[in-house]
Amino acid sequence: DQQVKQNSPSLSVQEGRISILNCDYTNSMFDYFLWYKKYPAEGPTFLISISSIKDKNEDGRFTVFLNKSAKHLSLHIVPSQPGDSAVYFCAASDNYGQNFVFGPGTRLSVLP
Amino acid sequence: EAGVAQSPRYKIIEKRQSVAFWCNPISGHATLYWYQQILGQGPKLLIQFQNNGVVDDSQLPKDRFSAERLKGVDSTLKIQPAKLEDSAVYLCASSLEVSQPGYTFGSGTRLTVV
């Protein structure tokens, strides 16, 4: 019973183009969402967050969109750079800041 | 600031043996988490500490896993006895407060049980 799903195990994008990573969740009580980036042999690094009172949050090249009715969020990276190549995890919490549930991750490859 | 330190980086043990992992969080971070990440899956929370008290250990297999955080700083996670399915990366993370999202992860300990 995966509560947080990332249905695309991998994604390849050309440098300079937009990368869109998707995440779906089943628990309507989730009220806070995070995206993490993970390079090989390193721990996940916090990227961006969004609370359920918003539908968009932007930080530089990274924008997260939340569609509560569809229980869907997405991470947009514009423009994509080779250094963005990593595994991206979506995480959700139903108790602001506690007990985050992680998705299985999407491996992004940005091709030069 | 120094990051979250974990040791060892790698460990290979035989099933039924015991193993311990150590974590030193960022100085001043009151909240500490242990996560288990099995290959191909996202991290799964095992236990959460606030200072030296346990906030949530509902997903910790208590028959074989134990964790402590003495003095509210360093933490140790132990597995005894280990099973093949315990092979995973064990990640430690810390945050300033429980309510602060985006906590900082260490590099993890990769455990292989053979």
mmCIF file of C-alpha atoms in Angstrom:
data_model
loop_
_atom_site.group_PDB
_atom_site.id
_atom_site.type_symbol
_atom_site.label_atom_id
_atom_site.label_comp_id
_atom_site.label_asym_id
_atom_site.label_seq_id
_atom_site.Cartn_x
_atom_site.Cartn_y
_atom_site.Cartn_z
ATOM 1 C CA ASP A 1 0.000 0.000 0.000
ATOM 2 C CA GLN A 2 2.287 2.705 -1.323
ATOM 3 C CA GLN A 3 0.987 6.032 -0.069
ATOM 4 C CA VAL A 4 3.420 8.039 -2.195
ATOM 5 C CA LYS A 5 4.003 6.958 -5.771
ATOM 6 C CA GLN A 6 6.478 8.051 -8.380
ATOM 7 C CA ASN A 7 5.425 6.051 -11.386
ATOM 8 C CA SER A 8 8.351 6.958 -13.616
ATOM 9 C CA PRO A 9 11.493 5.142 -12.438
ATOM 10 C CA SER A 10 13.608 7.172 -14.837
ATOM 11 C CA LEU A 11 13.509 10.245 -17.055
ATOM 12 C CA SER A 12 15.942 11.600 -19.648
ATOM 13 C CA VAL A 13 15.938 15.238 -20.700
ATOM 14 C CA GLN A 14 18.141 17.343 -22.938
ATOM 15 C CA GLU A 15 20.203 20.067 -21.290
ATOM 16 C CA GLY A 16 18.374 23.412 -21.325
ATOM 17 C CA ARG A 17 14.934 21.815 -21.559
ATOM 18 C CA ILE A 18 12.347 21.457 -18.829
ATOM 19 C CA SER A 19 12.342 18.412 -16.538
ATOM 20 C CA ILE A 20 9.008 17.456 -15.004
ATOM 21 C CA LEU A 21 8.969 14.896 -12.229
ATOM 22 C CA ASN A 22 5.626 13.628 -11.003
ATOM 23 C CA CYS A 23 4.378 12.327 -7.693
ATOM 24 C CA ASP A 24 0.964 10.979 -6.674
ATOM 25 C CA TYR A 25 -0.306 10.277 -3.192
ATOM 26 C CA THR A 26 -3.264 8.444 -1.750
ATOM 27 C CA ASN A 27 -3.572 9.863 1.770
ATOM 28 C CA SER A 28 -5.796 12.955 1.732
ATOM 29 C CA MET A 29 -4.480 13.875 5.183
ATOM 30 C CA PHE A 30 -1.028 14.715 3.816
ATOM 31 C CA ASP A 31 -0.499 18.423 4.346
ATOM 32 C CA TYR A 32 3.185 18.971 3.667
ATOM 33 C CA PHE A 33 5.364 17.819 0.811
ATOM 34 C CA LEU A 34 9.072 17.826 0.113
ATOM 35 C CA TRP A 35 11.348 17.033 -2.783
ATOM 36 C CA TYR A 36 14.803 15.609 -2.165
ATOM 37 C CA LYS A 37 17.665 15.075 -4.580
ATOM 38 C CA LYS A 38 20.135 12.226 -4.121
ATOM 39 C CA TYR A 39 23.511 11.689 -5.755
ATOM 40 C CA PRO A 40 25.188 8.246 -5.622
ATOM 41 C CA ALA A 41 26.883 7.427 -2.323
ATOM 42 C CA GLU A 42 25.446 10.543 -0.678
ATOM 43 C CA GLY A 43 22.446 11.150 1.525
ATOM 44 C CA PRO A 44 19.341 12.860 0.107
ATOM 45 C CA THR A 45 19.509 16.653 -0.022
ATOM 46 C CA PHE A 46 16.451 18.796 0.646
ATOM 47 C CA LEU A 47 15.394 20.681 -2.462
ATOM 48 C CA ILE A 48 12.035 22.390 -2.044
ATOM 49 C CA SER A 49 8.838 22.095 -0.039
ATOM 50 C CA ILE A 50 5.180 23.032 -0.304
ATOM 51 C CA SER A 51 2.350 23.057 2.185
ATOM 52 C CA SER A 52 -1.216 22.164 1.356
ATOM 53 C CA ILE A 53 -2.350 25.784 1.681
ATOM 54 C CA LYS A 54 -0.402 26.643 -1.465
ATOM 55 C CA ASP A 55 -0.529 25.331 -4.993
ATOM 56 C CA LYS A 56 2.870 26.530 -6.122
ATOM 57 C CA ASN A 57 6.276 27.232 -4.644
ATOM 58 C CA GLU A 58 9.271 28.482 -6.564
ATOM 59 C CA ASP A 59 12.980 28.543 -5.767
ATOM 60 C CA GLY A 60 15.260 29.538 -8.593
ATOM 61 C CA ARG A 61 15.120 26.923 -11.331
ATOM 62 C CA PHE A 62 12.881 24.668 -9.226
ATOM 63 C CA THR A 63 9.114 24.967 -8.968
ATOM 64 C CA VAL A 64 6.773 22.579 -7.203
ATOM 65 C CA PHE A 65 3.072 22.462 -8.103
ATOM 66 C CA LEU A 66 0.423 20.886 -5.895
ATOM 67 C CA ASN A 67 -2.993 19.753 -7.108
ATOM 68 C CA LYS A 68 -4.843 18.680 -3.978
ATOM 69 C CA SER A 69 -7.983 17.526 -5.733
ATOM 70 C CA ALA A 70 -5.942 15.186 -7.921
ATOM 71 C CA LYS A 71 -3.564 14.280 -5.068
ATOM 72 C CA HIS A 72 -0.717 15.078 -7.404
ATOM 73 C CA LEU A 73 2.407 17.158 -7.233
ATOM 74 C CA SER A 74 5.126 17.831 -9.718
ATOM 75 C CA LEU A 75 8.613 19.287 -9.710
ATOM 76 C CA HIS A 76 9.661 21.423 -12.652
ATOM 77 C CA ILE A 77 13.323 22.150 -13.334
ATOM 78 C CA VAL A 78 13.955 24.889 -15.869
ATOM 79 C CA PRO A 79 16.417 24.963 -17.484
ATOM 80 C CA SER A 80 17.772 21.483 -16.778
ATOM 81 C CA GLN A 81 21.514 21.157 -16.276
ATOM 82 C CA PRO A 82 23.771 18.069 -16.322
ATOM 83 C CA GLY A 83 24.414 18.593 -12.593
ATOM 84 C CA ASP A 84 20.719 17.976 -11.989
ATOM 85 C CA SER A 85 21.221 14.317 -12.896
ATOM 86 C CA ALA A 86 20.275 12.478 -9.704
ATOM 87 C CA VAL A 87 17.479 10.495 -8.089
ATOM 88 C CA TYR A 88 14.578 12.680 -6.968
ATOM 89 C CA PHE A 89 12.355 11.627 -4.079
ATOM 90 C CA CYS A 90 8.957 13.022 -3.268
ATOM 91 C CA ALA A 91 7.978 12.888 0.440
ATOM 92 C CA ALA A 92 4.727 13.668 2.231
ATOM 93 C CA SER A 93 3.657 14.223 5.816
ATOM 94 C CA ASP A 94 0.248 14.292 7.504
ATOM 95 C CA ASN A 95 1.678 15.913 10.602
ATOM 96 C CA TYR A 96 3.620 18.956 9.483
ATOM 97 C CA GLY A 97 7.294 18.128 9.582
ATOM 98 C CA GLN A 98 6.917 14.676 11.076
ATOM 99 C CA ASN A 99 6.729 11.136 9.799
ATOM 100 C CA PHE A 100 7.499 11.800 6.173
ATOM 101 C CA VAL A 101 6.601 9.010 3.758
ATOM 102 C CA PHE A 102 8.899 8.800 0.756
ATOM 103 C CA GLY A 103 8.167 7.709 -2.786
ATOM 104 C CA PRO A 104 10.468 5.241 -4.561
ATOM 105 C CA GLY A 105 12.272 7.942 -6.526
ATOM 106 C CA THR A 106 12.770 8.944 -10.158
ATOM 107 C CA ARG A 107 16.219 8.878 -11.724
ATOM 108 C CA LEU A 108 16.721 12.009 -13.834
ATOM 109 C CA SER A 109 19.404 12.073 -16.501
ATOM 110 C CA VAL A 110 20.142 15.411 -18.123
ATOM 111 C CA LEU A 111 21.985 14.862 -21.375
ATOM 112 C CA PRO A 112 24.486 17.456 -22.595
ATOM 113 C CA GLU B 1 28.347 23.906 9.528
ATOM 114 C CA ALA B 2 29.492 20.307 9.628
ATOM 115 C CA GLY B 3 26.986 17.826 8.249
ATOM 116 C CA VAL B 4 25.485 14.702 9.738
ATOM 117 C CA ALA B 5 28.267 12.169 10.317
ATOM 118 C CA GLN B 6 27.664 8.436 10.039
ATOM 119 C CA SER B 7 29.929 5.447 10.436
ATOM 120 C CA PRO B 8 30.846 3.003 9.156
ATOM 121 C CA ARG B 9 30.200 3.735 5.462
ATOM 122 C CA TYR B 10 29.963 0.053 4.576
ATOM 123 C CA LYS B 11 29.437 -3.127 6.540
ATOM 124 C CA ILE B 12 29.169 -6.743 5.453
ATOM 125 C CA ILE B 13 28.017 -9.319 7.989
ATOM 126 C CA GLU B 14 26.617 -12.818 7.980
ATOM 127 C CA LYS B 15 22.988 -13.426 8.869
ATOM 128 C CA ARG B 16 22.333 -13.848 12.573
ATOM 129 C CA GLN B 17 25.291 -11.629 13.445
ATOM 130 C CA SER B 18 24.816 -8.283 15.132
ATOM 131 C CA VAL B 19 25.793 -4.849 13.848
ATOM 132 C CA ALA B 20 25.721 -1.260 15.095
ATOM 133 C CA PHE B 21 25.645 2.050 13.267
ATOM 134 C CA TRP B 22 26.615 5.396 14.693
ATOM 135 C CA CYS B 23 25.303 8.870 13.914
ATOM 136 C CA ASN B 24 26.459 12.296 15.013
ATOM 137 C CA PRO B 25 23.885 14.949 14.040
ATOM 138 C CA ILE B 26 24.498 18.598 13.257
ATOM 139 C CA SER B 27 25.375 20.471 16.420
ATOM 140 C CA GLY B 28 22.302 21.851 18.117
ATOM 141 C CA HIS B 29 19.816 19.753 16.151
ATOM 142 C CA ALA B 30 17.283 18.415 18.613
ATOM 143 C CA THR B 31 15.509 16.004 16.280
ATOM 144 C CA LEU B 32 17.209 12.884 14.922
ATOM 145 C CA TYR B 33 15.840 10.269 12.556
ATOM 146 C CA TRP B 34 16.946 6.841 11.380
ATOM 147 C CA TYR B 35 15.725 5.732 7.966
ATOM 148 C CA GLN B 36 16.130 2.437 6.128
ATOM 149 C CA GLN B 37 16.435 2.572 2.336
ATOM 150 C CA ILE B 38 16.169 -0.727 0.529
ATOM 151 C CA LEU B 39 17.480 -0.769 -3.034
ATOM 152 C CA GLY B 40 14.921 0.663 -5.449
ATOM 153 C CA GLN B 41 12.719 2.087 -2.714
ATOM 154 C CA GLY B 42 12.418 5.392 -0.930
ATOM 155 C CA PRO B 43 13.706 5.855 2.618
ATOM 156 C CA LYS B 44 11.442 4.457 5.338
ATOM 157 C CA LEU B 45 11.397 6.000 8.797
ATOM 158 C CA LEU B 46 12.501 3.609 11.540
ATOM 159 C CA ILE B 47 12.662 5.872 14.566
ATOM 160 C CA GLN B 48 12.515 9.553 15.478
ATOM 161 C CA PHE B 49 14.097 11.141 18.552
ATOM 162 C CA GLN B 50 13.434 14.539 20.060
ATOM 163 C CA ASN B 51 16.505 15.214 22.217
ATOM 164 C CA ASN B 52 16.958 11.849 23.947
ATOM 165 C CA GLY B 53 13.296 10.839 23.919
ATOM 166 C CA VAL B 54 11.597 8.652 21.313
ATOM 167 C CA VAL B 55 8.851 10.456 19.360
ATOM 168 C CA ASP B 56 7.945 7.655 16.941
ATOM 169 C CA ASP B 57 9.236 4.103 16.674
ATOM 170 C CA SER B 58 6.117 2.525 15.199
ATOM 171 C CA GLN B 59 7.981 1.124 12.177
ATOM 172 C CA LEU B 60 11.010 -0.160 14.070
ATOM 173 C CA PRO B 61 11.125 -3.997 14.147
ATOM 174 C CA LYS B 62 11.672 -4.063 17.876
ATOM 175 C CA ASP B 63 12.360 -7.784 18.044
ATOM 176 C CA ARG B 64 15.708 -7.205 16.359
ATOM 177 C CA PHE B 65 16.289 -3.457 16.027
ATOM 178 C CA SER B 66 17.112 -1.069 18.839
ATOM 179 C CA ALA B 67 18.225 2.544 18.938
ATOM 180 C CA GLU B 68 19.310 4.971 21.576
ATOM 181 C CA ARG B 69 20.292 8.587 21.780
ATOM 182 C CA LEU B 70 22.133 9.125 25.000
ATOM 183 C CA LYS B 71 22.500 12.722 26.181
ATOM 184 C CA GLY B 72 20.433 13.894 23.211
ATOM 185 C CA VAL B 73 23.386 14.060 20.826
ATOM 186 C CA ASP B 74 24.900 10.950 19.177
ATOM 187 C CA SER B 75 22.738 7.993 18.320
ATOM 188 C CA THR B 76 23.337 4.292 17.763
ATOM 189 C CA LEU B 77 21.149 1.905 15.789
ATOM 190 C CA LYS B 78 21.660 -1.811 16.420
ATOM 191 C CA ILE B 79 20.429 -4.926 14.635
ATOM 192 C CA GLN B 80 20.607 -8.245 16.460
ATOM 193 C CA PRO B 81 20.329 -10.766 14.892
ATOM 194 C CA ALA B 82 20.526 -9.571 11.292
ATOM 195 C CA LYS B 83 18.475 -11.104 8.496
ATOM 196 C CA LEU B 84 19.106 -11.091 4.756
ATOM 197 C CA GLU B 85 16.247 -8.629 4.244
ATOM 198 C CA ASP B 86 18.012 -6.080 6.457
ATOM 199 C CA SER B 87 20.425 -5.385 3.603
ATOM 200 C CA ALA B 88 19.889 -1.683 2.928
ATOM 201 C CA VAL B 89 21.352 1.766 3.377
ATOM 202 C CA TYR B 90 20.714 3.142 6.845
ATOM 203 C CA LEU B 91 20.384 6.900 6.805
ATOM 204 C CA CYS B 92 20.541 9.231 9.744
ATOM 205 C CA ALA B 93 19.028 12.720 9.523
ATOM 206 C CA SER B 94 18.655 15.638 11.881
ATOM 207 C CA SER B 95 16.736 18.894 12.108
ATOM 208 C CA LEU B 96 16.694 21.862 14.451
ATOM 209 C CA GLU B 97 13.121 21.236 15.537
ATOM 210 C CA VAL B 98 10.451 18.659 14.868
ATOM 211 C CA SER B 99 8.456 21.246 12.966
ATOM 212 C CA GLN B 100 11.303 22.176 10.646
ATOM 213 C CA PRO B 101 10.957 20.409 7.314
ATOM 214 C CA GLY B 102 13.796 19.530 4.999
ATOM 215 C CA TYR B 103 16.075 17.879 7.482
ATOM 216 C CA THR B 104 19.709 17.073 6.659
ATOM 217 C CA PHE B 105 20.728 13.526 5.882
ATOM 218 C CA GLY B 106 24.076 11.860 6.412
ATOM 219 C CA SER B 107 25.707 9.787 3.683
ATOM 220 C CA GLY B 108 24.410 6.569 5.171
ATOM 221 C CA THR B 109 25.782 3.154 6.051
ATOM 222 C CA ARG B 110 25.386 0.472 3.415
ATOM 223 C CA LEU B 111 24.727 -2.864 5.117
ATOM 224 C CA THR B 112 25.016 -6.143 3.257
ATOM 225 C CA VAL B 113 23.854 -9.283 5.047
ATOM 226 C CA VAL B 114 25.099 -12.508 3.455
#
